[in-house]
CSV table of C-alpha atoms in Angstrom, one decimal:
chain,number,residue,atom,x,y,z
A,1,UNK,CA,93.4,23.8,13.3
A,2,UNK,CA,89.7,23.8,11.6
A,3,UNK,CA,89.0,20.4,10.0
A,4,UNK,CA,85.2,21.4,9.0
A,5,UNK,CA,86.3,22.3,6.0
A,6,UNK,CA,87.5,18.9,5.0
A,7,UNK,CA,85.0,17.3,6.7
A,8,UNK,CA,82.4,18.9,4.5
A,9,UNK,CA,83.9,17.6,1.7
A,10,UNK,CA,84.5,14.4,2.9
A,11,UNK,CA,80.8,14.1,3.8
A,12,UNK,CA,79.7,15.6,0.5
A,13,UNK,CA,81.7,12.6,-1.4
A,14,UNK,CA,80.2,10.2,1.1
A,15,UNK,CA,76.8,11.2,1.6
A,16,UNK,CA,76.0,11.1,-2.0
A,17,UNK,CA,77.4,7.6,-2.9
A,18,UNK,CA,75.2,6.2,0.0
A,19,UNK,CA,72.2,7.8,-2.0
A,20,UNK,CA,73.5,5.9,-4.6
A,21,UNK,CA,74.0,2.4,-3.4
A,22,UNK,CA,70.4,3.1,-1.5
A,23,UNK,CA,69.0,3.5,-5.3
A,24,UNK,CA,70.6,0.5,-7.0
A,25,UNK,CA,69.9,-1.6,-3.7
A,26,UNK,CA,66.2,0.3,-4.1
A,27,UNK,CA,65.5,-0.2,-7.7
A,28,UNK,CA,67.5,-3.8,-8.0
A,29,UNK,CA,65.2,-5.6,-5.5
A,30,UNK,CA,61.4,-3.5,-6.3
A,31,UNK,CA,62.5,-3.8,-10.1
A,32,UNK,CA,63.2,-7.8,-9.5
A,33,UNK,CA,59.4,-8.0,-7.6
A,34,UNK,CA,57.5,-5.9,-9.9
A,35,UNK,CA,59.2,-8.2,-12.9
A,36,UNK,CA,58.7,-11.3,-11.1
A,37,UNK,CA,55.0,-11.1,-10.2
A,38,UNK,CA,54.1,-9.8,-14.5
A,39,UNK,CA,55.7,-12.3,-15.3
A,40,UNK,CA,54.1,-14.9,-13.7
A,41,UNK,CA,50.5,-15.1,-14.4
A,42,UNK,CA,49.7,-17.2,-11.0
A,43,UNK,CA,51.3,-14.5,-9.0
A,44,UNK,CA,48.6,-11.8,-10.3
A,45,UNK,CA,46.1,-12.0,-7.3
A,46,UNK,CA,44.9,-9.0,-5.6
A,47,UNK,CA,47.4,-8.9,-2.4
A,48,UNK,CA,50.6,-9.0,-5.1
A,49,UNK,CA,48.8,-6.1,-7.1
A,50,UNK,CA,49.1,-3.9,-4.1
A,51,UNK,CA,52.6,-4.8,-3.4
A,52,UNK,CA,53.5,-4.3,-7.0
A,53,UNK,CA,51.6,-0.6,-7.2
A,54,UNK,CA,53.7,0.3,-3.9
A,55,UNK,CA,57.0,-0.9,-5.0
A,56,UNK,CA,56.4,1.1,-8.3
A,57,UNK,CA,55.5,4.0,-6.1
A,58,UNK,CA,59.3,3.2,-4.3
A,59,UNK,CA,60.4,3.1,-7.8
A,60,UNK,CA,59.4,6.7,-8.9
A,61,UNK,CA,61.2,7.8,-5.7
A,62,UNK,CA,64.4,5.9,-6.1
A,63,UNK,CA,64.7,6.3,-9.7
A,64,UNK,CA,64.1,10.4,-9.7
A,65,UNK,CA,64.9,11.7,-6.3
A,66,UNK,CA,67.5,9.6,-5.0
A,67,UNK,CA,69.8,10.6,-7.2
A,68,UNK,CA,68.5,14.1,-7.7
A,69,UNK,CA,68.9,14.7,-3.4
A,70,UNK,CA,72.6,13.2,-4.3
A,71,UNK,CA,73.5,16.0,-6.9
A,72,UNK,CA,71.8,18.9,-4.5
A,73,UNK,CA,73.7,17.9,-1.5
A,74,UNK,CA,77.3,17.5,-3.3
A,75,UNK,CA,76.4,21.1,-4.5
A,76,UNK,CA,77.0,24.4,-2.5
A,77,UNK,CA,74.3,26.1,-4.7
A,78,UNK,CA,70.9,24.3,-6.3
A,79,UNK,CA,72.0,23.2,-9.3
A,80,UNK,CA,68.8,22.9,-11.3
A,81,UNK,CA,66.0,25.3,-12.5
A,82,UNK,CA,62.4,26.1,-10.9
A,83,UNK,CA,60.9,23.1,-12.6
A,84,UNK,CA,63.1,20.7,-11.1
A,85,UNK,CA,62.7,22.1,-7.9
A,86,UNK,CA,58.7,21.6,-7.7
A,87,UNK,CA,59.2,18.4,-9.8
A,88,UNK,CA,60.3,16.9,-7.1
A,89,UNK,CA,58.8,18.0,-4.2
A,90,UNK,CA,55.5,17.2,-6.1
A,91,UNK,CA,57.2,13.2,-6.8
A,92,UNK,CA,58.3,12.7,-3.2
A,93,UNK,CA,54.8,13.5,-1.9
A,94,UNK,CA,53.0,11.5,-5.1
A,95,UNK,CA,55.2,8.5,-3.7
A,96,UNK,CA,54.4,9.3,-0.1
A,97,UNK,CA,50.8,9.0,-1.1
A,98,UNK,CA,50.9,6.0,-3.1
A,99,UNK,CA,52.9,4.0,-0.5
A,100,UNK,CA,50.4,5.2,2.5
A,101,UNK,CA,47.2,4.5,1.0
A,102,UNK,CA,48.7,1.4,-0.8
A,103,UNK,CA,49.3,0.1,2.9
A,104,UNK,CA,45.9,1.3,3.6
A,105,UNK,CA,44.5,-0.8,0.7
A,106,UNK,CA,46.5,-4.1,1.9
A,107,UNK,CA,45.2,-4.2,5.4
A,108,UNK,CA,41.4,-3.8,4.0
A,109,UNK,CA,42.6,-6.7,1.6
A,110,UNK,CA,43.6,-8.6,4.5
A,111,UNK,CA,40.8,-8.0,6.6
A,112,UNK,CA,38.5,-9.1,3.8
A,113,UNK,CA,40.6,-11.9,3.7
A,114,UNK,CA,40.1,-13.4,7.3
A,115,UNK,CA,37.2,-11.8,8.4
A,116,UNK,CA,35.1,-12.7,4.8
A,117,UNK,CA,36.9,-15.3,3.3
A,118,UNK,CA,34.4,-16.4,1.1
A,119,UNK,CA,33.6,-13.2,-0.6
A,120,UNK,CA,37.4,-13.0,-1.8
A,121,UNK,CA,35.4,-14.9,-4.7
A,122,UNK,CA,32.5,-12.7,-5.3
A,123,UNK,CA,32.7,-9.9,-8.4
A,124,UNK,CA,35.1,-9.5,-10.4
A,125,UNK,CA,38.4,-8.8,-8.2
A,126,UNK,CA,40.9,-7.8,-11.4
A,127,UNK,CA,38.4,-4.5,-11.9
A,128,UNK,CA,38.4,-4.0,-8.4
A,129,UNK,CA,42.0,-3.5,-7.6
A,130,UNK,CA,42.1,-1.3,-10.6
A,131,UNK,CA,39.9,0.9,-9.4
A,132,UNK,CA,41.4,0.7,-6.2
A,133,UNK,CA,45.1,1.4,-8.3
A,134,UNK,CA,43.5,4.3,-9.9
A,135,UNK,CA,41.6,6.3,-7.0
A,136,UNK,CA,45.2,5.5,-5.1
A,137,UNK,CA,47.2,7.7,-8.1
A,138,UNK,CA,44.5,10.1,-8.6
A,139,UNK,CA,44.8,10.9,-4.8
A,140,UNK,CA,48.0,11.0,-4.3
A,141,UNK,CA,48.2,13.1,-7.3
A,142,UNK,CA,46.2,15.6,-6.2
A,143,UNK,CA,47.6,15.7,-2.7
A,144,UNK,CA,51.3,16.8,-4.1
A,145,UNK,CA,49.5,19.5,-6.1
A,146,UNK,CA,50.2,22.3,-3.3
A,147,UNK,CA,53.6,21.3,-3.3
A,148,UNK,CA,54.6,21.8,-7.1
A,149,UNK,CA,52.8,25.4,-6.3
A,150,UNK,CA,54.9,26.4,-2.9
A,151,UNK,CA,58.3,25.1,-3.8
A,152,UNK,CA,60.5,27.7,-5.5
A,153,UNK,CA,63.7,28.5,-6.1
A,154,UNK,CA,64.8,31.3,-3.4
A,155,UNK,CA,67.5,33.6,-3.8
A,156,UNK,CA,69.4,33.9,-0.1
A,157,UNK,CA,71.7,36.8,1.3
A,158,UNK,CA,74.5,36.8,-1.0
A,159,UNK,CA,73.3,35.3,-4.0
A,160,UNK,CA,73.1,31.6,-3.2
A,161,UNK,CA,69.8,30.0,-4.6
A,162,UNK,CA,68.1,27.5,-2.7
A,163,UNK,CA,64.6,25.0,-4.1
A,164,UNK,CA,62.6,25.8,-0.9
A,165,UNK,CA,58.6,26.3,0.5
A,166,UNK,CA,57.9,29.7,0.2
A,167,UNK,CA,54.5,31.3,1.5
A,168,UNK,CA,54.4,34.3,-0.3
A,169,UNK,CA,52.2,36.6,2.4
A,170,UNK,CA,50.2,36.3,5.7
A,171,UNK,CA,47.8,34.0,3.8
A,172,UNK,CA,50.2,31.9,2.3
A,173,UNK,CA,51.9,31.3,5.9
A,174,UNK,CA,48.4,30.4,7.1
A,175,UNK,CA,47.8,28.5,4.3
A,176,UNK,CA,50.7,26.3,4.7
A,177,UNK,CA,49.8,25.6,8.4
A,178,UNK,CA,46.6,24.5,7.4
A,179,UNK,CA,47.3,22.3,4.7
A,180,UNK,CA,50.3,20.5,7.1
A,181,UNK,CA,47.3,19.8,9.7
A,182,UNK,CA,45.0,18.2,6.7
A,183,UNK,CA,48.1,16.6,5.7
A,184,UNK,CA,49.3,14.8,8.7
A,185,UNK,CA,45.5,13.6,9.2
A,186,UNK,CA,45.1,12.2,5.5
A,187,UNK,CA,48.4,10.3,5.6
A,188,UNK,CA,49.5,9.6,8.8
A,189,UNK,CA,46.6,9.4,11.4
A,190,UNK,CA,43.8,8.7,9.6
A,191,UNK,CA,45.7,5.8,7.6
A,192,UNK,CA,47.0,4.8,10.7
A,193,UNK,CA,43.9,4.4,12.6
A,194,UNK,CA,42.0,2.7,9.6
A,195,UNK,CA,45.3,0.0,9.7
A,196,UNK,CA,45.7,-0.3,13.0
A,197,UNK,CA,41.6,-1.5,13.4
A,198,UNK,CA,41.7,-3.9,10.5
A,199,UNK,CA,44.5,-5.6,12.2
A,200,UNK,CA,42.9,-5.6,15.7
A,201,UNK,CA,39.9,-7.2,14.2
A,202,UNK,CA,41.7,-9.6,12.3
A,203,UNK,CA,43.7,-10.7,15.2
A,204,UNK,CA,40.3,-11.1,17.4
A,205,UNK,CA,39.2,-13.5,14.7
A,206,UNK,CA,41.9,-15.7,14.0
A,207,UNK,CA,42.1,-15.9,18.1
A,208,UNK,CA,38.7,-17.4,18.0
A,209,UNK,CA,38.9,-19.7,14.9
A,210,UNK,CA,41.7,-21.0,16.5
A,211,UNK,CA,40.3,-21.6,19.7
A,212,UNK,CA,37.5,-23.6,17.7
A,213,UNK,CA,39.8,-25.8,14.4
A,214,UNK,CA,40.6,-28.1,17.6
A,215,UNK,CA,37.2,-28.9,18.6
A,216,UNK,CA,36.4,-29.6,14.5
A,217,UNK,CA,39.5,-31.5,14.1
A,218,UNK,CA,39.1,-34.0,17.0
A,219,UNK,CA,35.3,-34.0,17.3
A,220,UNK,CA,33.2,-32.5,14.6
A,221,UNK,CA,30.9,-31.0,16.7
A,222,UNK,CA,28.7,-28.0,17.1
A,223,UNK,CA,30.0,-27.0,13.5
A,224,UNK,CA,28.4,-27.5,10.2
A,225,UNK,CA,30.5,-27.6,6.6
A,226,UNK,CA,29.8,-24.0,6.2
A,227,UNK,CA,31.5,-23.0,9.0
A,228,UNK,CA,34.4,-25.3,8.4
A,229,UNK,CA,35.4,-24.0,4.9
A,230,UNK,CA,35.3,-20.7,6.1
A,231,UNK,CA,38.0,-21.4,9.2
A,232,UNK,CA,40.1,-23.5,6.7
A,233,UNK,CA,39.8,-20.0,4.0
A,234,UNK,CA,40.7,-17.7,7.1
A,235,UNK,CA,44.0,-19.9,7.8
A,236,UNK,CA,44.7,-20.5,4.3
A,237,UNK,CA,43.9,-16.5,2.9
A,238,UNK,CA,46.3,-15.5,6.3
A,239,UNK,CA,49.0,-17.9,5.3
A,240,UNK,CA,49.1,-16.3,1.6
């Protein structure tokens, strides 16, 4: 006897409601941050900024294509119009982007953090990170440009329409190739690399300040009150 056929439609009810419960788990707890850190004025710092832009970035996500993936995959056919299709395809990359380079952002933040303590207080910070905000969103906005161009909706054997990539010729196929190369550079292994060598530095200096708080704190030697505040900001600005 063939049970694929019920087990299709079991995993059709399934699948979907999982979506679901991932989006109200999804929105409850970055809706709860994002609310919690406007609303408390001594929670506005720099570090929280970048954890508020990437959770709104989680938000677009949750709130559009969560749900959205939930009604396509309960469907045997795509459901919506060409708009939708390259609506979201452009949204899931725009978040992609904004959570990457948000990441990005909060290990340079960090760095800045342990490594320069003491210029944390230089400038003004606020017009900074909104800078910083900005050029994130602009990026990532223009980075899910070629996607809102090469999803369509496609017509299959049979008459079943599917949202999907299409390269329209030789050139497009090329062109698709290409762009996946830039692509897994800009926001995987570029990111990656800049990440990974904040962190390495930062570990190499908190190994060393460490190695020297004990010598301050017993003796007081060999280091003047310059080099002391900036230890104590390391620990503190790590601890934050």
């Amino acid at each position: 006897m063939d049970t694929r056929p019920a087990e299709d439609k079991l995993r059709k009810i399934i699948v979907p409601i999982i979506f679901v419960l991932f989006m109200i788990v999804g929105v409850t707890g970055n809706g709860t941050l994002v609310y919690i850190v406007l609303r408390n004025k001594l929670l506005r710092n720099v570090p929280n900024t970048l954890i508020v832009n990437l959770s709104i970035g989680d938000l677009l996500l949750l709130i559009f294509s969560v749900p959205y993936m939930a009604i396509v995959f309960g469907t045997k056919e795509y459901p919506f119009n060409a708009f939708f299709c390259k609506l979201n395809a452009y949204l899931q990359t725009l978040s992609l982007g904004v959570s990457i380079f948000t990441l990005t952002a909060l290990s340079y933040d960090r760095y800045v953090a342990i490594v320069h303590p003491m210029s944390k207080h230089k400038g003004k910070p606020s017009l900074k990170i909104a800078v910083v905000v900005i050029v994130i969103w602009v990026a990532s906005a223009l980075i899910a440009i070629s996607d809102a161009v090469s999803y369509t909706l496609v017509i299959q054997p049979g008459g079943l329409t599917f949202c999907h990539e299409v390269p329209y010729n030789d050139y497009g196929i090329s062109f698709l190739r290409v762009r996946n190369v830039i692509r897994l550079f800009i926001l995987f292994i570029i990111p990656l690399f800049i990440i990974g060598c904040f962190y390495i530095l930062m570990a190499r200096i908190l190994v060393k300040s460490s190695r020297q708080l004990p010598c301050e704190a017993t003796l007081g030697q060999g280091m003047n009150t310059q080099q002391q505040r900036q230890i104590e900001a390391r620990f503190k600005h790590a601890n934050d």
